């Protein structure tokens, strides 16, 4: 808890002393790599805050870990509890990216979807997000043999 408080204090300092020449703070890791947070400066542009956290292992399904991805669109508004999405991450052995399953609603919010990828990378997980790497998959017909027929 003390480490989280110190990291939060550092993050607040970076956010409130941000100058035009300094970059936005990166994703921050909390706990034992079970949570990542990206809180950006809201001074010039109203930027959402992103929180990616691993849910209790008891909520997992066989072969997948359950994560919660929350987007707080108006972080300065205490009434904004954010929009949460359940994210399923494969727990099997994978070469390359780890398959991640999200709702169509989250896929359609492209900026948020991209931030989800960055959050996983910050936690040391290389995700395979289908809508980023195969955005036209929904246009493919099941009988399409690749010859346009």
PDB file of C-alpha atoms in Angstrom:
ATOM      1  CA  UNK A   1       0.000   0.000   0.000  1.00  0.00           C
ATOM      2  CA  UNK A   2       2.847   2.383   0.845  1.00  0.00           C
ATOM      3  CA  UNK A   3       4.486   1.746  -2.535  1.00  0.00           C
ATOM      4  CA  UNK A   4       1.196   2.413  -4.341  1.00  0.00           C
ATOM      5  CA  UNK A   5       0.743   5.658  -2.398  1.00  0.00           C
ATOM      6  CA  UNK A   6       4.269   6.775  -3.290  1.00  0.00           C
ATOM      7  CA  UNK A   7       3.720   5.930  -6.974  1.00  0.00           C
ATOM      8  CA  UNK A   8       0.392   7.781  -6.912  1.00  0.00           C
ATOM      9  CA  UNK A   9       2.088  10.820  -5.364  1.00  0.00           C
ATOM     10  CA  UNK A  10       4.743  10.754  -8.101  1.00  0.00           C
ATOM     11  CA  UNK A  11       2.065  10.458 -10.770  1.00  0.00           C
ATOM     12  CA  UNK A  12       0.119  13.419  -9.345  1.00  0.00           C
ATOM     13  CA  UNK A  13       3.322  15.466  -9.289  1.00  0.00           C
ATOM     14  CA  UNK A  14       3.973  14.641 -12.934  1.00  0.00           C
ATOM     15  CA  UNK A  15       0.414  15.470 -13.947  1.00  0.00           C
ATOM     16  CA  UNK A  16       0.182  18.781 -12.135  1.00  0.00           C
ATOM     17  CA  UNK A  17       3.684  20.025 -12.942  1.00  0.00           C
ATOM     18  CA  UNK A  18       3.445  19.008 -16.592  1.00  0.00           C
ATOM     19  CA  UNK A  19       5.038  21.490 -18.960  1.00  0.00           C
ATOM     20  CA  UNK A  20       4.494  21.690 -22.691  1.00  0.00           C
ATOM     21  CA  UNK A  21       7.949  20.243 -23.310  1.00  0.00           C
ATOM     22  CA  UNK A  22       7.486  17.147 -21.131  1.00  0.00           C
ATOM     23  CA  UNK A  23       5.770  14.048 -22.473  1.00  0.00           C
ATOM     24  CA  UNK A  24       2.652  12.637 -20.884  1.00  0.00           C
ATOM     25  CA  UNK A  25       3.319  10.108 -18.123  1.00  0.00           C
ATOM     26  CA  UNK A  26       3.346   6.475 -19.291  1.00  0.00           C
ATOM     27  CA  UNK A  27       1.245   3.600 -18.060  1.00  0.00           C
ATOM     28  CA  UNK A  28       1.998   2.915 -14.380  1.00  0.00           C
ATOM     29  CA  UNK A  29       2.111  -0.529 -12.825  1.00  0.00           C
ATOM     30  CA  UNK A  30       0.554  -1.188  -9.420  1.00  0.00           C
ATOM     31  CA  UNK A  31       0.705  -4.273  -7.266  1.00  0.00           C
ATOM     32  CA  UNK A  32       2.324  -7.458  -8.492  1.00  0.00           C
ATOM     33  CA  UNK A  33       1.732  -6.608 -12.167  1.00  0.00           C
ATOM     34  CA  UNK A  34      -1.990  -7.046 -11.632  1.00  0.00           C
ATOM     35  CA  UNK A  35      -2.959  -3.453 -12.414  1.00  0.00           C
ATOM     36  CA  UNK A  36      -1.879  -0.766 -14.854  1.00  0.00           C
ATOM     37  CA  UNK A  37      -3.131   2.839 -14.918  1.00  0.00           C
ATOM     38  CA  UNK A  38      -2.721   5.648 -17.430  1.00  0.00           C
ATOM     39  CA  UNK A  39      -3.860   9.031 -16.153  1.00  0.00           C
ATOM     40  CA  UNK A  40      -3.068  11.816 -18.572  1.00  0.00           C
ATOM     41  CA  UNK A  41      -3.088  15.555 -18.147  1.00  0.00           C
ATOM     42  CA  UNK A  42      -6.511  17.056 -18.614  1.00  0.00           C
ATOM     43  CA  UNK A  43      -5.335  20.656 -18.762  1.00  0.00           C
ATOM     44  CA  UNK A  44      -5.231  21.204 -22.515  1.00  0.00           C
ATOM     45  CA  UNK A  45      -7.266  18.275 -23.761  1.00  0.00           C
ATOM     46  CA  UNK A  46      -9.820  16.308 -21.844  1.00  0.00           C
ATOM     47  CA  UNK A  47      -8.155  12.899 -21.748  1.00  0.00           C
ATOM     48  CA  UNK A  48      -9.694   9.799 -20.229  1.00  0.00           C
ATOM     49  CA  UNK A  49      -8.039   7.736 -17.530  1.00  0.00           C
ATOM     50  CA  UNK A  50      -7.514   4.048 -18.279  1.00  0.00           C
ATOM     51  CA  UNK A  51      -7.344   1.277 -15.675  1.00  0.00           C
ATOM     52  CA  UNK A  52      -6.522  -2.336 -16.540  1.00  0.00           C
ATOM     53  CA  UNK A  53      -6.705  -4.753 -13.630  1.00  0.00           C
ATOM     54  CA  UNK A  54      -6.644  -8.477 -13.138  1.00  0.00           C
ATOM     55  CA  UNK A  55      -9.773  -9.712 -11.431  1.00  0.00           C
ATOM     56  CA  UNK A  56      -9.711 -12.288  -8.663  1.00  0.00           C
ATOM     57  CA  UNK A  57      -8.541 -15.677  -9.927  1.00  0.00           C
ATOM     58  CA  UNK A  58     -11.892 -17.112  -8.748  1.00  0.00           C
ATOM     59  CA  UNK A  59     -13.604 -15.284 -11.623  1.00  0.00           C
ATOM     60  CA  UNK A  60     -11.490 -17.023 -14.298  1.00  0.00           C
ATOM     61  CA  UNK A  61     -12.887 -19.527 -16.742  1.00  0.00           C
ATOM     62  CA  UNK A  62     -10.860 -22.599 -17.734  1.00  0.00           C
ATOM     63  CA  UNK A  63      -8.064 -21.526 -20.084  1.00  0.00           C
ATOM     64  CA  UNK A  64      -8.584 -17.788 -19.634  1.00  0.00           C
ATOM     65  CA  UNK A  65      -7.819 -15.088 -17.073  1.00  0.00           C
ATOM     66  CA  UNK A  66     -10.406 -12.381 -16.449  1.00  0.00           C
ATOM     67  CA  UNK A  67      -9.381  -8.723 -16.561  1.00  0.00           C
ATOM     68  CA  UNK A  68     -11.337  -5.500 -16.179  1.00  0.00           C
ATOM     69  CA  UNK A  69     -10.585  -2.534 -18.452  1.00  0.00           C
ATOM     70  CA  UNK A  70     -12.174   0.699 -17.222  1.00  0.00           C
ATOM     71  CA  UNK A  71     -12.244   3.987 -19.089  1.00  0.00           C
ATOM     72  CA  UNK A  72     -13.060   7.088 -17.058  1.00  0.00           C
ATOM     73  CA  UNK A  73     -13.965   9.626 -19.736  1.00  0.00           C
ATOM     74  CA  UNK A  74     -14.182  12.579 -17.316  1.00  0.00           C
ATOM     75  CA  UNK A  75     -11.723  11.832 -14.512  1.00  0.00           C
ATOM     76  CA  UNK A  76     -12.190  15.226 -12.877  1.00  0.00           C
ATOM     77  CA  UNK A  77     -15.924  14.511 -12.460  1.00  0.00           C
ATOM     78  CA  UNK A  78     -16.424  12.464  -9.278  1.00  0.00           C
ATOM     79  CA  UNK A  79     -19.771  11.232 -10.630  1.00  0.00           C
ATOM     80  CA  UNK A  80     -18.073   9.526 -13.597  1.00  0.00           C
ATOM     81  CA  UNK A  81     -17.576   5.927 -12.495  1.00  0.00           C
ATOM     82  CA  UNK A  82     -16.253   4.987 -15.914  1.00  0.00           C
ATOM     83  CA  UNK A  83     -17.188   2.406 -18.493  1.00  0.00           C
ATOM     84  CA  UNK A  84     -15.957  -1.101 -17.708  1.00  0.00           C
ATOM     85  CA  UNK A  85     -15.305  -3.967 -20.074  1.00  0.00           C
ATOM     86  CA  UNK A  86     -14.584  -7.595 -19.214  1.00  0.00           C
ATOM     87  CA  UNK A  87     -11.496  -8.814 -21.052  1.00  0.00           C
ATOM     88  CA  UNK A  88     -10.580 -12.491 -21.374  1.00  0.00           C
ATOM     89  CA  UNK A  89      -6.899 -13.381 -21.793  1.00  0.00           C
ATOM     90  CA  UNK A  90      -5.793 -16.872 -22.794  1.00  0.00           C
ATOM     91  CA  UNK A  91      -3.683 -18.599 -20.154  1.00  0.00           C
ATOM     92  CA  UNK A  92      -2.241 -21.355 -22.369  1.00  0.00           C
ATOM     93  CA  UNK A  93       1.252 -21.458 -23.825  1.00  0.00           C
ATOM     94  CA  UNK A  94       1.570 -19.157 -26.822  1.00  0.00           C
ATOM     95  CA  UNK A  95       4.311 -18.272 -29.228  1.00  0.00           C
ATOM     96  CA  UNK A  96       3.929 -14.637 -30.154  1.00  0.00           C
ATOM     97  CA  UNK A  97       0.982 -12.679 -28.837  1.00  0.00           C
ATOM     98  CA  UNK A  98      -1.453 -13.898 -26.198  1.00  0.00           C
ATOM     99  CA  UNK A  99      -5.028 -14.049 -27.553  1.00  0.00           C
ATOM    100  CA  UNK A 100      -7.281 -11.452 -25.938  1.00  0.00           C
ATOM    101  CA  UNK A 101     -11.050 -11.473 -26.344  1.00  0.00           C
ATOM    102  CA  UNK A 102     -13.071  -8.272 -25.893  1.00  0.00           C
ATOM    103  CA  UNK A 103     -16.590  -7.106 -26.657  1.00  0.00           C
ATOM    104  CA  UNK A 104     -17.539  -5.628 -30.025  1.00  0.00           C
ATOM    105  CA  UNK A 105     -18.373  -2.433 -28.126  1.00  0.00           C
ATOM    106  CA  UNK A 106     -14.765  -2.042 -26.979  1.00  0.00           C
ATOM    107  CA  UNK A 107     -13.426  -2.960 -30.432  1.00  0.00           C
ATOM    108  CA  UNK A 108     -15.480  -0.122 -31.920  1.00  0.00           C
ATOM    109  CA  UNK A 109     -13.875   2.422 -29.560  1.00  0.00           C
ATOM    110  CA  UNK A 110     -10.570   2.368 -31.451  1.00  0.00           C
ATOM    111  CA  UNK A 111      -8.613   4.765 -29.203  1.00  0.00           C
ATOM    112  CA  UNK A 112      -9.663   2.857 -26.086  1.00  0.00           C
ATOM    113  CA  UNK A 113      -8.904  -0.467 -27.755  1.00  0.00           C
ATOM    114  CA  UNK A 114      -5.401   0.749 -28.605  1.00  0.00           C
ATOM    115  CA  UNK A 115      -4.875   1.854 -24.989  1.00  0.00           C
ATOM    116  CA  UNK A 116      -5.852  -1.650 -23.866  1.00  0.00           C
ATOM    117  CA  UNK A 117      -2.961  -2.986 -25.943  1.00  0.00           C
ATOM    118  CA  UNK A 118      -0.563  -0.454 -24.385  1.00  0.00           C
ATOM    119  CA  UNK A 119      -1.758  -1.410 -20.903  1.00  0.00           C
ATOM    120  CA  UNK A 120      -1.015  -5.082 -21.479  1.00  0.00           C
ATOM    121  CA  UNK A 121       2.414  -4.231 -22.893  1.00  0.00           C
ATOM    122  CA  UNK A 122       3.153  -2.190 -19.739  1.00  0.00           C
ATOM    123  CA  UNK A 123       2.339  -5.295 -17.678  1.00  0.00           C
ATOM    124  CA  UNK A 124       4.752  -7.402 -19.731  1.00  0.00           C
ATOM    125  CA  UNK A 125       2.016  -9.196 -21.685  1.00  0.00           C
ATOM    126  CA  UNK A 126       2.172  -9.136 -25.482  1.00  0.00           C
ATOM    127  CA  UNK A 127      -1.499  -9.243 -26.487  1.00  0.00           C
ATOM    128  CA  UNK A 128      -2.921 -10.401 -29.792  1.00  0.00           C
ATOM    129  CA  UNK A 129      -5.932  -8.151 -30.352  1.00  0.00           C
ATOM    130  CA  UNK A 130      -7.774  -9.406 -33.414  1.00  0.00           C
ATOM    131  CA  UNK A 131      -9.361  -6.095 -34.427  1.00  0.00           C
ATOM    132  CA  UNK A 132      -5.931  -4.425 -34.558  1.00  0.00           C
ATOM    133  CA  UNK A 133      -4.181  -7.129 -36.562  1.00  0.00           C
ATOM    134  CA  UNK A 134      -7.148  -8.253 -38.697  1.00  0.00           C
ATOM    135  CA  UNK A 135      -9.590  -5.311 -38.756  1.00  0.00           C
ATOM    136  CA  UNK A 136     -11.504  -6.577 -41.817  1.00  0.00           C
ATOM    137  CA  UNK A 137     -12.160 -10.080 -40.479  1.00  0.00           C
ATOM    138  CA  UNK A 138     -15.889  -9.357 -40.206  1.00  0.00           C
ATOM    139  CA  UNK A 139     -16.024  -8.740 -43.984  1.00  0.00           C
ATOM    140  CA  UNK A 140     -14.676 -12.186 -44.849  1.00  0.00           C
ATOM    141  CA  UNK A 141     -17.238 -14.758 -45.851  1.00  0.00           C
ATOM    142  CA  UNK A 142     -17.002 -18.223 -44.360  1.00  0.00           C
ATOM    143  CA  UNK A 143     -16.799 -19.737 -47.879  1.00  0.00           C
ATOM    144  CA  UNK A 144     -14.256 -17.248 -49.200  1.00  0.00           C
ATOM    145  CA  UNK A 145     -11.375 -19.253 -50.666  1.00  0.00           C
ATOM    146  CA  UNK A 146      -9.203 -16.201 -51.318  1.00  0.00           C
ATOM    147  CA  UNK A 147     -10.020 -16.014 -55.037  1.00  0.00           C
ATOM    148  CA  UNK A 148     -12.836 -13.471 -54.717  1.00  0.00           C
ATOM    149  CA  UNK A 149     -15.516 -16.100 -55.249  1.00  0.00           C
TER     150      UNK A 149
END
